[in-house]
Amino acid sequence: MAGAAAWGWAAARSKNRENPSVPAYQSELLHSLYNYSPIAFAVIDRQGRFLDINHDPYELFGYSKEDMAGQSFVRLLDEDSHTPTLQTFYRTLNGENCSLDIRIRHKDGHPIDLNIATSPMIRRGKTIAILVFVQDISERKRTLERNHYMAYYDDMTGLPNRRHFMNGLERRIRETAGQELRPAICYLDVDGFKLVNTSFGRDFGDMLLLQVAERLTRCLSVHGDLARMEGDEFAGYLGEVSEPAEAARKVEQIMEVLEEPFELNGVPIHLSASLGVAVREPGDDASSLLRKADAALHRAKENGRNDYHIHTPDMDPAALDKLTFQHEMRKALSAEEFVLFYQPQYDLASGQIVGMEALLRWKHAERGYISPGEFIPAAEESGFIVPLGDWVLEEACRQNKRWQDAGLPKIPVSVNLSMRQFFRRDLTAKVEEVLAQTGLEPQYLELEITESMTMDVDRASDCLAILKKLGVQVSIDDFGTGYSSFHYLKNLPIGKLKIDRSFVRDIQQDPGDAAIVSAIIAMAHNLQLQVIAEGVETEEQMHFLRRHRCDEMQGYFGSPPLPAADMLKLLEDKRNRFALSVTSEAAAASEE
Ligand code: C2E
Ligand code: MG
Ligand code: MG
């Protein structure tokens, strides 16, 4: 083909005696180009006015050929394209071929991106006009912009993403290198957000995050200063500071704007956030600065959330400690370092042991017994809680069955479930499997969940309904400290409420707590639920609970959590009752 074309041109050229570089069929070619070329071109005079245009310009510009004739090209241009276009025309008039991306305005006002390629039209060595080839690149531009947007912005909030933030941070670190004022950043995590997501669903969570993002932009309003890093985590550029305290002031403002309740579907929602702050030290690049802010954030979370922490050099080993801890925990399970303690639960009317709660302990080779408060949150965070929780369930059921087989009174054992365990899909299958394996009858297993786990009412009801079908009991632990709704208490198949020990503790001193406890008992009974009070430490507390017809109690007053061997002794002692001294009961009665 190439050969044939070359031959065609050469042959045609030879026929044009006047100008050998122009084909003999010049006029036919021009006619075809002008009328049928898919590429649009315009002829512009030396003053930049339209002389001619091959296509109907209506579609592209919104003007007819007649409208455009004699009009200035520049008039169509977007302001930003003025200067470069004029420069291009100028160079073309001087004989250059040029190419340029410009933006024009359609007659109805919307922007159109064009690529123009300009060539001089020369007659006898002089440029008499400019030929402008015009290509609509709006679609290509849009695709590029979309790709850029997807690469540098978060789709949901429209905020810059991690990549965008890191690029900006790197630039600022470069710009401020060697200066006295140093860049400061914060890393923010919304407290308890996973709970919102698991309880209300992702859509709800997303709407809440949008509102959080909007609030944050009030404090970090310069473009690029605020980014959504992932999930419920945001990063903010706090500016350049001379000392960390300056960054802290900005962070306090951020915490303040989040204080006001959010509203979703008319429901007010209180949120808080934990923040980690880092100020650049010599040698820090963007990644190490972010890592420092992240380490500080973890510290803020460990310290009870809803707070901020400024990174200090001693903090990095802590992260390492944490990893080691996670690793040790996993090793401990296979090394059988976890044990269960059992705390008896007493019937308040008879004083008899009617149940027990299995409480996990880690018998650490060097540190002795570690309480669950220290390792359950870490286990929950890493997901290790699932195998660990399985072990607790199996061990508690096996032990209870063993005691029953030994002829001891048949009483249920309570097992605490963590959030992750409760929300796993195969929870009921697991419970069924453990019961089958150990041979424990389902009515002797009670599962303790917390109020927050019932926030996703649909999910919780499905799960609880299946557990109920299995014949397993369910109680609400730490009742009164979380979100409560009469609706779920009435509708979910729950058997028992465990009044949180914080209310029981001050029953004697705090009339408010006393009122809460008696109200919970009355309400539970009206809803046909059993009530147990936890953390009962004194005789007076016990009497108060009896007077208010609380069904059961658990706490140091009866017995602390005991190793299995000691619990066995307690169960064997048929006479074991908690001490009910007549005198103190009489004293309590006279109080009323
Ligand atoms: P919880 O389920 O509310 O357990 C009751 C806690 O109160 C236990 O703490 C118990 O030792 C303590 N306690 C009992 N009587 C008294 C008292 O009279 N006064 C006071 N001040 N405290 C009393 P422990 O064993 O340290 O457990 C703490 C929490 O760890 C438990 O709270 C439970 O939420 C969690 N936990 C324990 N074992 C497990 C487990 O196997 N799995 C899961 N997921 N969580 C567990
Ligand atoms: Mg419990
Ligand atoms: Mg509790």
mmCIF file with all atom_site columns, N, CA and C in Angstrom, residues 33 36-41 54-55 133-135:
data_model
loop_
_atom_site.group_PDB
_atom_site.id
_atom_site.type_symbol
_atom_site.label_atom_id
_atom_site.label_alt_id
_atom_site.label_comp_id
_atom_site.label_asym_id
_atom_site.label_entity_id
_atom_site.label_seq_id
_atom_site.pdbx_PDB_ins_code
_atom_site.Cartn_x
_atom_site.Cartn_y
_atom_site.Cartn_z
_atom_site.occupancy
_atom_site.B_iso_or_equiv
_atom_site.pdbx_formal_charge
_atom_site.auth_seq_id
_atom_site.auth_comp_id
_atom_site.auth_asym_id
_atom_site.auth_atom_id
_atom_site.pdbx_PDB_model_num
ATOM 1  N N  . LEU A 1 33  ? -11.651 17.258 1.358  1.00 0.00 ? 33  LEU A N  1
ATOM 2  C CA . LEU A 1 33  ? -11.222 17.619 2.729  1.00 0.00 ? 33  LEU A CA 1
ATOM 3  C C  . LEU A 1 33  ? -12.217 18.584 3.362  1.00 0.00 ? 33  LEU A C  1
ATOM 4  N N  . TYR A 1 36  ? -15.831 16.544 3.563  1.00 0.00 ? 36  TYR A N  1
ATOM 5  C CA . TYR A 1 36  ? -16.035 15.230 4.174  1.00 0.00 ? 36  TYR A CA 1
ATOM 6  C C  . TYR A 1 36  ? -15.042 14.883 5.271  1.00 0.00 ? 36  TYR A C  1
ATOM 7  N N  . SER A 1 37  ? -14.038 15.707 5.474  1.00 0.00 ? 37  SER A N  1
ATOM 8  C CA . SER A 1 37  ? -13.061 15.348 6.504  1.00 0.00 ? 37  SER A CA 1
ATOM 9  C C  . SER A 1 37  ? -13.742 15.287 7.870  1.00 0.00 ? 37  SER A C  1
ATOM 10 N N  . PRO A 1 38  ? -13.460 14.214 8.609  1.00 0.00 ? 38  PRO A N  1
ATOM 11 C CA . PRO A 1 38  ? -14.039 14.146 9.969  1.00 0.00 ? 38  PRO A CA 1
ATOM 12 C C  . PRO A 1 38  ? -13.410 15.187 10.899 1.00 0.00 ? 38  PRO A C  1
ATOM 13 N N  . ILE A 1 39  ? -12.298 15.725 10.468 1.00 0.00 ? 39  ILE A N  1
ATOM 14 C CA . ILE A 1 39  ? -11.627 16.713 11.325 1.00 0.00 ? 39  ILE A CA 1
ATOM 15 C C  . ILE A 1 39  ? -12.112 18.115 10.960 1.00 0.00 ? 39  ILE A C  1
ATOM 16 N N  . ALA A 1 40  ? -12.480 18.831 12.004 1.00 0.00 ? 40  ALA A N  1
ATOM 17 C CA . ALA A 1 40  ? -12.974 20.183 11.748 1.00 0.00 ? 40  ALA A CA 1
ATOM 18 C C  . ALA A 1 40  ? -11.795 21.134 11.657 1.00 0.00 ? 40  ALA A C  1
ATOM 19 N N  . PHE A 1 41  ? -11.879 22.090 10.751 1.00 0.00 ? 41  PHE A N  1
ATOM 20 C CA . PHE A 1 41  ? -10.854 23.137 10.740 1.00 0.00 ? 41  PHE A CA 1
ATOM 21 C C  . PHE A 1 41  ? -11.485 24.471 10.388 1.00 0.00 ? 41  PHE A C  1
ATOM 22 N N  . ASN A 1 54  ? -15.027 24.401 8.098  1.00 0.00 ? 54  ASN A N  1
ATOM 23 C CA . ASN A 1 54  ? -15.522 23.348 7.196  1.00 0.00 ? 54  ASN A CA 1
ATOM 24 C C  . ASN A 1 54  ? -16.775 22.647 7.728  1.00 0.00 ? 54  ASN A C  1
ATOM 25 N N  . HIS A 1 55  ? -16.850 22.465 9.063  1.00 0.00 ? 55  HIS A N  1
ATOM 26 C CA . HIS A 1 55  ? -18.022 21.770 9.620  1.00 0.00 ? 55  HIS A CA 1
ATOM 27 C C  . HIS A 1 55  ? -19.086 22.766 10.009 1.00 0.00 ? 55  HIS A C  1
ATOM 28 N N  . PHE A 1 133 ? -6.932  23.425 13.063 1.00 0.00 ? 133 PHE A N  1
ATOM 29 C CA . PHE A 1 133 ? -7.613  22.131 13.179 1.00 0.00 ? 133 PHE A CA 1
ATOM 30 C C  . PHE A 1 133 ? -8.146  22.007 14.606 1.00 0.00 ? 133 PHE A C  1
ATOM 31 N N  . VAL A 1 134 ? -9.391  21.617 14.669 1.00 0.00 ? 134 VAL A N  1
ATOM 32 C CA . VAL A 1 134 ? -10.042 21.646 15.987 1.00 0.00 ? 134 VAL A CA 1
ATOM 33 C C  . VAL A 1 134 ? -10.516 20.240 16.358 1.00 0.00 ? 134 VAL A C  1
ATOM 34 N N  . GLN A 1 135 ? -10.135 19.782 17.559 1.00 0.00 ? 135 GLN A N  1
ATOM 35 C CA . GLN A 1 135 ? -10.591 18.465 18.005 1.00 0.00 ? 135 GLN A CA 1
ATOM 36 C C  . GLN A 1 135 ? -11.209 18.592 19.386 1.00 0.00 ? 135 GLN A C  1
#
